[in-house]
Tab-separated table of C-alpha atoms in Angstrom:
chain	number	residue	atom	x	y	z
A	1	UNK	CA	0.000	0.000	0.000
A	2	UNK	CA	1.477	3.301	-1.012
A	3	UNK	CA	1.940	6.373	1.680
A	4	UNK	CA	-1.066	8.947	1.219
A	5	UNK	CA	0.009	11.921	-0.517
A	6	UNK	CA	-0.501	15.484	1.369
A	7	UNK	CA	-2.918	17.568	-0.624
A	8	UNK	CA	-1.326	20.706	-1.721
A	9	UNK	CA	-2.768	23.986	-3.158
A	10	UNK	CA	-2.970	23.163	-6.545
A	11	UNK	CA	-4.971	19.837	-5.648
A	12	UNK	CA	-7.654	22.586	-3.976
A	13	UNK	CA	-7.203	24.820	-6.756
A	14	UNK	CA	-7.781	22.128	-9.663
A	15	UNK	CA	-10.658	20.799	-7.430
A	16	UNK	CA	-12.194	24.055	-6.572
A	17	UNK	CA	-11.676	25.310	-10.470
A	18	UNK	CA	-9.501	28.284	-9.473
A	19	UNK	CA	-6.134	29.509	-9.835
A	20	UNK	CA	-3.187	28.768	-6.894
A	21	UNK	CA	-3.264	32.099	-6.539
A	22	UNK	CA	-6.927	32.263	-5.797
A	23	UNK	CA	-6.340	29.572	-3.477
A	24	UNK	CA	-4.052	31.214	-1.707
A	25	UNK	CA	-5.994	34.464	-1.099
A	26	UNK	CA	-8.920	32.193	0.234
A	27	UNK	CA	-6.370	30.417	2.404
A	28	UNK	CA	-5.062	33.438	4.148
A	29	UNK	CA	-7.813	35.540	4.396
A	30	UNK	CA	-6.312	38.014	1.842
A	31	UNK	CA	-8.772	40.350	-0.473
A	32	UNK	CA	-8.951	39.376	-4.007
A	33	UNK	CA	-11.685	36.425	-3.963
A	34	UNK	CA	-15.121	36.749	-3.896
A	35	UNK	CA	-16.955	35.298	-0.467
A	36	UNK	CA	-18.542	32.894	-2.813
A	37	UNK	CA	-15.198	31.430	-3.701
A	38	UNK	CA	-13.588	31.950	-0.595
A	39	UNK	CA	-16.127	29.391	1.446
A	40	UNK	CA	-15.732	26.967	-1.276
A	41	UNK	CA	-11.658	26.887	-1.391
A	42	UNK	CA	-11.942	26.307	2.661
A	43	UNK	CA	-14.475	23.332	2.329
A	44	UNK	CA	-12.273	21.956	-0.307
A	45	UNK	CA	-9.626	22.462	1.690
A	46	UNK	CA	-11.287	20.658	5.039
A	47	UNK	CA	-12.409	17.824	2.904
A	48	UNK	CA	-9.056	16.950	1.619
A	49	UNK	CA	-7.333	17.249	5.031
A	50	UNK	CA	-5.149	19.987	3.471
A	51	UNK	CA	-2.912	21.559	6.891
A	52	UNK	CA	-0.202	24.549	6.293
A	53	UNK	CA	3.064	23.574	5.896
A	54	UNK	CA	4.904	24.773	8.846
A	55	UNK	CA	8.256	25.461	6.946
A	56	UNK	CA	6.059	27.544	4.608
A	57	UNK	CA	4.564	29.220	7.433
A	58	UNK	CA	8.155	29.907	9.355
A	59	UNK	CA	9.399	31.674	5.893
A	60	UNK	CA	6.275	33.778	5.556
A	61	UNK	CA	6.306	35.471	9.242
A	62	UNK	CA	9.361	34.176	10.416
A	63	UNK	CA	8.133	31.810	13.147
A	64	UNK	CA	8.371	28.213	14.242
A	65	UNK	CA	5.102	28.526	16.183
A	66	UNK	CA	6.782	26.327	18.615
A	67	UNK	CA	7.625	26.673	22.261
A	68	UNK	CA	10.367	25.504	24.200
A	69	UNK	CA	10.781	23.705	27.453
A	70	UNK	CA	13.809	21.624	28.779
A	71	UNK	CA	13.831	19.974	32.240
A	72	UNK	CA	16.908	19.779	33.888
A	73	UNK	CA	16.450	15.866	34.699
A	74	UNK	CA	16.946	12.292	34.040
A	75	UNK	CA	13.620	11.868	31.471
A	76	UNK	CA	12.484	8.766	33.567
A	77	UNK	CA	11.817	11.025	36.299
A	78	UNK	CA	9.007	12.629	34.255
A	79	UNK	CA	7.008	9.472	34.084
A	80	UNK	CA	7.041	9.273	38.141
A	81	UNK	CA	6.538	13.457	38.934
A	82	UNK	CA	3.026	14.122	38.362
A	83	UNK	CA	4.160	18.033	38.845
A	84	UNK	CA	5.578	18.042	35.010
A	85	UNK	CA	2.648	16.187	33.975
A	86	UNK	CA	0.192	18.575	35.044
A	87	UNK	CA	2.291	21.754	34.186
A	88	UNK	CA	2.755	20.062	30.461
A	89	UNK	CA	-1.020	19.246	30.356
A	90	UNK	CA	-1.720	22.853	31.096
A	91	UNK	CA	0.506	23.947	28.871
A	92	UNK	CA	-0.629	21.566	25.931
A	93	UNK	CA	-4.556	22.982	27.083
A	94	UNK	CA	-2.911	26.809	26.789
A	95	UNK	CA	-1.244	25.969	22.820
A	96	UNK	CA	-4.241	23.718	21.855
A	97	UNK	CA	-6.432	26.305	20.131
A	98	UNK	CA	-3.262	28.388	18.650
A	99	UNK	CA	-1.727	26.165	16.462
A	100	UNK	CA	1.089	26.045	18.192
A	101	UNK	CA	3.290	23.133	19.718
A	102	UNK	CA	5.670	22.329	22.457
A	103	UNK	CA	8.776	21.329	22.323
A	104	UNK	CA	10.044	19.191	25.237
A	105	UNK	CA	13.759	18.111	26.183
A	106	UNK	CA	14.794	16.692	29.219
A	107	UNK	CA	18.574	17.266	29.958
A	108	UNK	CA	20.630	15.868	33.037
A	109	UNK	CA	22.795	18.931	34.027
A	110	UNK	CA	22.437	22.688	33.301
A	111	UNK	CA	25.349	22.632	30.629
A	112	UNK	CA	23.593	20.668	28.140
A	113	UNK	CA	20.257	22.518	29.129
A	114	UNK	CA	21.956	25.497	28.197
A	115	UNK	CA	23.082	24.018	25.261
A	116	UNK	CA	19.791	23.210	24.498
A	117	UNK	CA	19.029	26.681	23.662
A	118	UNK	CA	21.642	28.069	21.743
A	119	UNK	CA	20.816	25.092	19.762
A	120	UNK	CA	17.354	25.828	19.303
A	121	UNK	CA	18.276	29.294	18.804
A	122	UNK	CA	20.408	28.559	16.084
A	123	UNK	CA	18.057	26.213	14.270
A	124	UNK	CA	14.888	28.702	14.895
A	125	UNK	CA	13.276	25.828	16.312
A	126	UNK	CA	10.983	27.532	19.184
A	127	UNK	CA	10.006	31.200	19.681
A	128	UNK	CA	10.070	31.284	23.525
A	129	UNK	CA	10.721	29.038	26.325
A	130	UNK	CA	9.337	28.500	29.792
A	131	UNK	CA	12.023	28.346	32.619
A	132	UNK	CA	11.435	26.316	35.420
A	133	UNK	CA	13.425	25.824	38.799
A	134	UNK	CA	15.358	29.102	38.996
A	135	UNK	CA	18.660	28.184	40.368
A	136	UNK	CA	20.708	30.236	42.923
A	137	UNK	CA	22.678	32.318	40.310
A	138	UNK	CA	20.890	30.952	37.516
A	139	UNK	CA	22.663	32.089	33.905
A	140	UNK	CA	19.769	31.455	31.832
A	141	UNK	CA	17.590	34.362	31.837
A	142	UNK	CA	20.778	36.282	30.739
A	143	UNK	CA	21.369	33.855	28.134
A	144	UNK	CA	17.886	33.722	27.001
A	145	UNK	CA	18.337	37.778	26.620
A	146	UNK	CA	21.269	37.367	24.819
A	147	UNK	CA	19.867	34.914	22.499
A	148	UNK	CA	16.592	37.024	21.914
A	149	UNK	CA	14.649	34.499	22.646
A	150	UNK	CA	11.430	35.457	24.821
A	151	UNK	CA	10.995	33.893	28.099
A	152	UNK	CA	8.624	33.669	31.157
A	153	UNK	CA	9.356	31.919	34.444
A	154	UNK	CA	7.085	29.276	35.818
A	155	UNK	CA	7.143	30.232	39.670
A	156	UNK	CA	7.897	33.519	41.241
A	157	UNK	CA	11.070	35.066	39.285
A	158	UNK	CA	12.928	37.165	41.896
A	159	UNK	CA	16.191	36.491	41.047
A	160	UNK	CA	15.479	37.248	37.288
A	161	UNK	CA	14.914	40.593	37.132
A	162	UNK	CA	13.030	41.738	33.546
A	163	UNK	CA	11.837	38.012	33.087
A	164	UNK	CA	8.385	38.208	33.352
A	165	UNK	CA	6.802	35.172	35.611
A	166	UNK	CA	3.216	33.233	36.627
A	167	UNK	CA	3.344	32.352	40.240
A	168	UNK	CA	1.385	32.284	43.289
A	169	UNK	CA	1.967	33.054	46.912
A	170	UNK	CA	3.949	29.545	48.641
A	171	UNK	CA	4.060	31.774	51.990
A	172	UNK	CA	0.452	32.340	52.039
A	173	UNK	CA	0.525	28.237	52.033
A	174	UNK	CA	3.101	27.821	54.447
A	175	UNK	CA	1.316	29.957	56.818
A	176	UNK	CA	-2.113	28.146	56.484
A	177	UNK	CA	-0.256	24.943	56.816
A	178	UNK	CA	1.305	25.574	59.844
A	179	UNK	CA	-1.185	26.989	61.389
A	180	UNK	CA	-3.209	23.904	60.625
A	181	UNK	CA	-0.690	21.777	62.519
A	182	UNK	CA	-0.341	24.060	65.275
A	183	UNK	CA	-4.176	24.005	65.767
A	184	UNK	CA	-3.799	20.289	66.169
A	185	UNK	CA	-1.299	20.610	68.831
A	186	UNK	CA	1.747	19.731	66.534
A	187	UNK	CA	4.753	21.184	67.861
A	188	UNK	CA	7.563	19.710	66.177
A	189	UNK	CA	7.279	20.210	62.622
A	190	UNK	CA	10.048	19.053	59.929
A	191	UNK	CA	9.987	19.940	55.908
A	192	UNK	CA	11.572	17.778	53.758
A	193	UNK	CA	12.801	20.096	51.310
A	194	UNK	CA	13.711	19.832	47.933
A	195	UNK	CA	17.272	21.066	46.226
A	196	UNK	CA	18.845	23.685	48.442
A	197	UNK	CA	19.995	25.406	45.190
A	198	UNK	CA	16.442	26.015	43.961
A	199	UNK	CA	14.942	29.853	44.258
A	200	UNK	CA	11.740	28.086	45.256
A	201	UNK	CA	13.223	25.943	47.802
A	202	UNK	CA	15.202	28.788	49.548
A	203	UNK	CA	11.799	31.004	49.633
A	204	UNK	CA	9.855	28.542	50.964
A	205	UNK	CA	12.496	27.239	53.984
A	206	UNK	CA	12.525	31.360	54.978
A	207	UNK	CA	8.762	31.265	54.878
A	208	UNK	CA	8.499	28.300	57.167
A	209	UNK	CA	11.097	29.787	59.274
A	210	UNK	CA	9.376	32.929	60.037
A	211	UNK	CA	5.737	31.835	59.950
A	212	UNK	CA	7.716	28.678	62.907
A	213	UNK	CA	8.591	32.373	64.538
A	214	UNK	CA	5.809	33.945	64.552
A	215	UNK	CA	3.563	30.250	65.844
A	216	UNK	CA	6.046	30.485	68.703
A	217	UNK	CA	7.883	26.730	67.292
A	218	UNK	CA	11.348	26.146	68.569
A	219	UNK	CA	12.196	25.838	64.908
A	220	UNK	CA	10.951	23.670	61.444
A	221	UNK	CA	13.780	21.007	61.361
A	222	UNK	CA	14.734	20.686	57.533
A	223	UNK	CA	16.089	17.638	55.445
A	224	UNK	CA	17.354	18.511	51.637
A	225	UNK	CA	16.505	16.008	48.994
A	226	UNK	CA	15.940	15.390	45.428
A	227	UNK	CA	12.173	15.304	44.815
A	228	UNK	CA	12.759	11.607	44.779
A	229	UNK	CA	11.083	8.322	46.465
A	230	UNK	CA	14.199	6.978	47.321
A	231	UNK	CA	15.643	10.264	48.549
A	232	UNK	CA	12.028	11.070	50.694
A	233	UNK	CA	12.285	7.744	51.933
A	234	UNK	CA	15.757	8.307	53.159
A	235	UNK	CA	15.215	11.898	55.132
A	236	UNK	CA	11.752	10.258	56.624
A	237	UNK	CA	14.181	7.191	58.038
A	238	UNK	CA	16.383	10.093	60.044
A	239	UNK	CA	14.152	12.617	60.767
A	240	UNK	CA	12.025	9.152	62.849
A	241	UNK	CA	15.462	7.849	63.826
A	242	UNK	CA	16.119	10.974	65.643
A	243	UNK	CA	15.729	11.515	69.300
A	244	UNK	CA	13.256	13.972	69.012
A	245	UNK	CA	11.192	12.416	66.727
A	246	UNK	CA	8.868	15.071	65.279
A	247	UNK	CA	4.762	14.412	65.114
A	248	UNK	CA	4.179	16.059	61.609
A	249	UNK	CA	6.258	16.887	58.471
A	250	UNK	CA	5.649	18.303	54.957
A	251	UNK	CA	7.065	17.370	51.604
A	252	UNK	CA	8.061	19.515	49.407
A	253	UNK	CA	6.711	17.143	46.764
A	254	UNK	CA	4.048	14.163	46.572
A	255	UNK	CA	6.241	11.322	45.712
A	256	UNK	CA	8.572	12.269	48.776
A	257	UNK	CA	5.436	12.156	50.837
A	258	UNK	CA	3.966	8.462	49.276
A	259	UNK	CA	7.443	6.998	50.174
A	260	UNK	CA	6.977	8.447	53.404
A	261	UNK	CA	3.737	6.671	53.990
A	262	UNK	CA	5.533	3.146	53.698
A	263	UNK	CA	8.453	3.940	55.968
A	264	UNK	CA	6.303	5.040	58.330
A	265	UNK	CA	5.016	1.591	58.244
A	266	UNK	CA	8.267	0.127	57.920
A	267	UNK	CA	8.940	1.618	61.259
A	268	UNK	CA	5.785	1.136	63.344
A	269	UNK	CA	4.974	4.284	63.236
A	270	UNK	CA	0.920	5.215	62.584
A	271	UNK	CA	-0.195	7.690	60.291
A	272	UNK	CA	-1.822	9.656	61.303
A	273	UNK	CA	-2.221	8.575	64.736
A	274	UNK	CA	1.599	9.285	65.627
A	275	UNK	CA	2.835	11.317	62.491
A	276	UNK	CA	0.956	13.262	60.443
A	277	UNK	CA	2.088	13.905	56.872
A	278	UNK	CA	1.464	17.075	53.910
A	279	UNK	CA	2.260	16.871	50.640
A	280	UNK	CA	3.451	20.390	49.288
A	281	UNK	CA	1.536	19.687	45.654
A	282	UNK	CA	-1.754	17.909	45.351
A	283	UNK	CA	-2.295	15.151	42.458
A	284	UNK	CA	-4.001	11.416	42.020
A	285	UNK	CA	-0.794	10.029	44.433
A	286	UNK	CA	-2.434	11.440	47.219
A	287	UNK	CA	-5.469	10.730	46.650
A	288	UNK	CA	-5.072	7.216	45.537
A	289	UNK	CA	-2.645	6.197	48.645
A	290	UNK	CA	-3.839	5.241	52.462
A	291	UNK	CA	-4.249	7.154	53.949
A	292	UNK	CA	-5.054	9.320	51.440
A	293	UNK	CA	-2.313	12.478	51.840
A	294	UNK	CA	-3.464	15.762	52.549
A	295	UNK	CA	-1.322	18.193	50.412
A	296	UNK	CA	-1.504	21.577	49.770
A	297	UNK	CA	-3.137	22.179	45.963
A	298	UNK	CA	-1.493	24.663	44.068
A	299	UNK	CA	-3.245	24.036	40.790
A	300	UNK	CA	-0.651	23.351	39.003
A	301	UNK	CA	-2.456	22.947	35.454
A	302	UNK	CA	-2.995	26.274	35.514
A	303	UNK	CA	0.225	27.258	36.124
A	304	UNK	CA	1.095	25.865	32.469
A	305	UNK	CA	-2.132	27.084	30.898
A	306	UNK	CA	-1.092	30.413	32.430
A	307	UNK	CA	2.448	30.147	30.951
A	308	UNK	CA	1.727	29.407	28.222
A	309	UNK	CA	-0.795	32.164	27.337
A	310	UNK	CA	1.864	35.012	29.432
A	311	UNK	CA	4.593	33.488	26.680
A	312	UNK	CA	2.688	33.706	22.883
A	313	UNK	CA	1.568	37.171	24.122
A	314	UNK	CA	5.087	38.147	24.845
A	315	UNK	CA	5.664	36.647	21.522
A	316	UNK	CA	3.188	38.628	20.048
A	317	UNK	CA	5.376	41.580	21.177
A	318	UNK	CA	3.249	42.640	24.686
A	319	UNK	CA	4.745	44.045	27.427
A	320	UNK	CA	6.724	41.767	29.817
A	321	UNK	CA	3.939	41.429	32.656
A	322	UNK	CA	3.494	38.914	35.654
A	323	UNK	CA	1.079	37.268	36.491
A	324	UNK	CA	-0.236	36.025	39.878
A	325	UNK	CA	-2.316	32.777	40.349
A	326	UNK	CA	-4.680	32.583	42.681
A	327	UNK	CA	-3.272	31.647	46.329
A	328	UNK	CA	-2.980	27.561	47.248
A	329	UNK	CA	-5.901	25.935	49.286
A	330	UNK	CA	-4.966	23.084	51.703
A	331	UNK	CA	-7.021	19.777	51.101
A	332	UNK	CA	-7.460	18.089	54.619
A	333	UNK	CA	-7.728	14.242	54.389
A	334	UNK	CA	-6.598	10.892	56.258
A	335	UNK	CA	-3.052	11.793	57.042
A	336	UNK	CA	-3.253	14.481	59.697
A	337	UNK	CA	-5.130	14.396	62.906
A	338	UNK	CA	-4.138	15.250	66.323
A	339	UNK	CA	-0.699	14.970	68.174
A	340	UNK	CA	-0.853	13.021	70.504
A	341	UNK	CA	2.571	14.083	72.229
């Protein structure tokens, strides 16, 4: 069986009875066709599954109508991190209607990210990107800049000054959070924290620390890891090895906190009768798990729809703007009750 053959414009011109020309006027809304003419080329068109070509469209307005995201680790993370699952969904939702795509890359260290966009820079291959986990120090916003290449941050941006960002409030969280605990009679709190080096991570341990202050806690104990099962399971192990053992801690992720859950049990150690647990972002892991996790939902498909829309109208040459999201709401459920110490 032969491949189908892509209809072109002089299929819909031969089957519409009109020039290429014509064609192309009805195609791209130009004057010089009658209405009559016009509706028929775009029926024709529909009925033979005709789609622009894309390199045709890049050399008539000199866009890919692509966007770029790479995330700085291993891809088979991504399969397991239901936070770059929902952003890309919302992202995809954002793009659907626009015609335009995403490109996705997942790179293992921040030199081949980098690389990653002179690359696409050189080969015109996106027309923006969305950053994600602002480093301490980060060089890509400056790069980006140098590059040309428009950019907004997912997350709040204040170490990238001029980068426009969608982000929401984390210390309004932290403060409802703790309070939360607090009201239960939970007086030592720990965070397991994700990469010291991120912007995000660094906000939210100063946030903890003062809100702590200002509960009158002797202080949020804090374990660094890497977002992953194995390394959640390993700070839960010594923060319930520890001599004061403490009767609640958050994750800064879900899958930290569903590791958490089974060496709890590993250890004797009830949930949420002894130790209750939070999971920083809310998804189907929590919900799915027993008991099920409350978490802290930061709606994190509309982050990416969000994104998406702040980056093709920075694109379309708008004003570099940010753009806050509504503040997180914290989802009670089987994993906190209580202290009983």
């Amino acid at each position: 069986m032969s491949p189908l053959k892509r209809p072109t414009i002089a299929d819909i011109a031969a089957a519409a009875g009109v020039s290429k020309g014509a064609v192309s006027y009805a195609l791209n809304g130009k004057a010089g066709v009658s209405a009559q003419t016009r509706a028929r080329v775009l029926e024709i068109a529909v009925r033979l599954g005709w789609h622009p070509s894309s390199a045709a469209r890049a050399l008539s307005d000199g866009r890919s109508h692509a966007l770029g995201l790479v995330v700085d680790r291993p891809a088979w993370t991504l399969g397991i991190e239901p936070f770059f699952m929902q952003l890309i969904a919302g992202v995809e939702e954002g793009l659907a209607a626009t015609g335009t795509a995403l490109l996705l890359q997942a790179t293992e260290d921040a030199g081949a990210e980098e690389a990653a966009y002179r690359r696409w820079w050189g080969e015109r291959r996106v027309d923006g990107v969305l950053l994600v986990d602002l480093r301490d120090g980060d060089p890509r916003p400056a790069l980006l800049a140098e590059l040309g290449l428009p950019a907004v941050v997912v997350g709040h941006a204040v170490d990238a000054p001029g980068v426009p960002s969608v982000w929401i409030d984390d210390a309004a969280a932290i403060r409802e959070t703790l309070a939360y605990l607090v009201a239960m009679g939970h007086r030592r709190i720990a965070r397991v924290a994700g990469p010291a080096h991120f912007v995000h991570t660094r906000e939210r341990g100063a946030a903890f620390d003062a809100c702590a202050s200002e509960l009158g806690l002797a202080g949020v104990e804090r374990v660094f890891a890497d977002y992953s099962g194995d390394e959640g399971a390993r700070a839960t192990r010594r923060l319930l090895s520890g001599a004061a053992r403490p009767t609640a801690i958050v994750y800064d992720n879900d899958v930290m906190a569903v590791a958490a859950l089974g060496v709890a049990q590993e250890m004797g150690v009830r949930v949420p009768a002894d130790l209750s647990l939070i999971a920083w972002d809310d998804s189907e892991l929590c919900r799915l798990v027993h008991p099920a996790l409350t978490a802290v939902d930061r709606r994190i498909a509309e982050h990416g729809r969000s994104a998406a829309a702040a980056l093709l109208s920075l694109v379309d040459g708008a004003p570099a703007a940010d753009v806050e999201l509504a503040p997180p709401v914290l989802v009670p459920r089987g994993s906190t009750a209580p202290s009983r110490r």
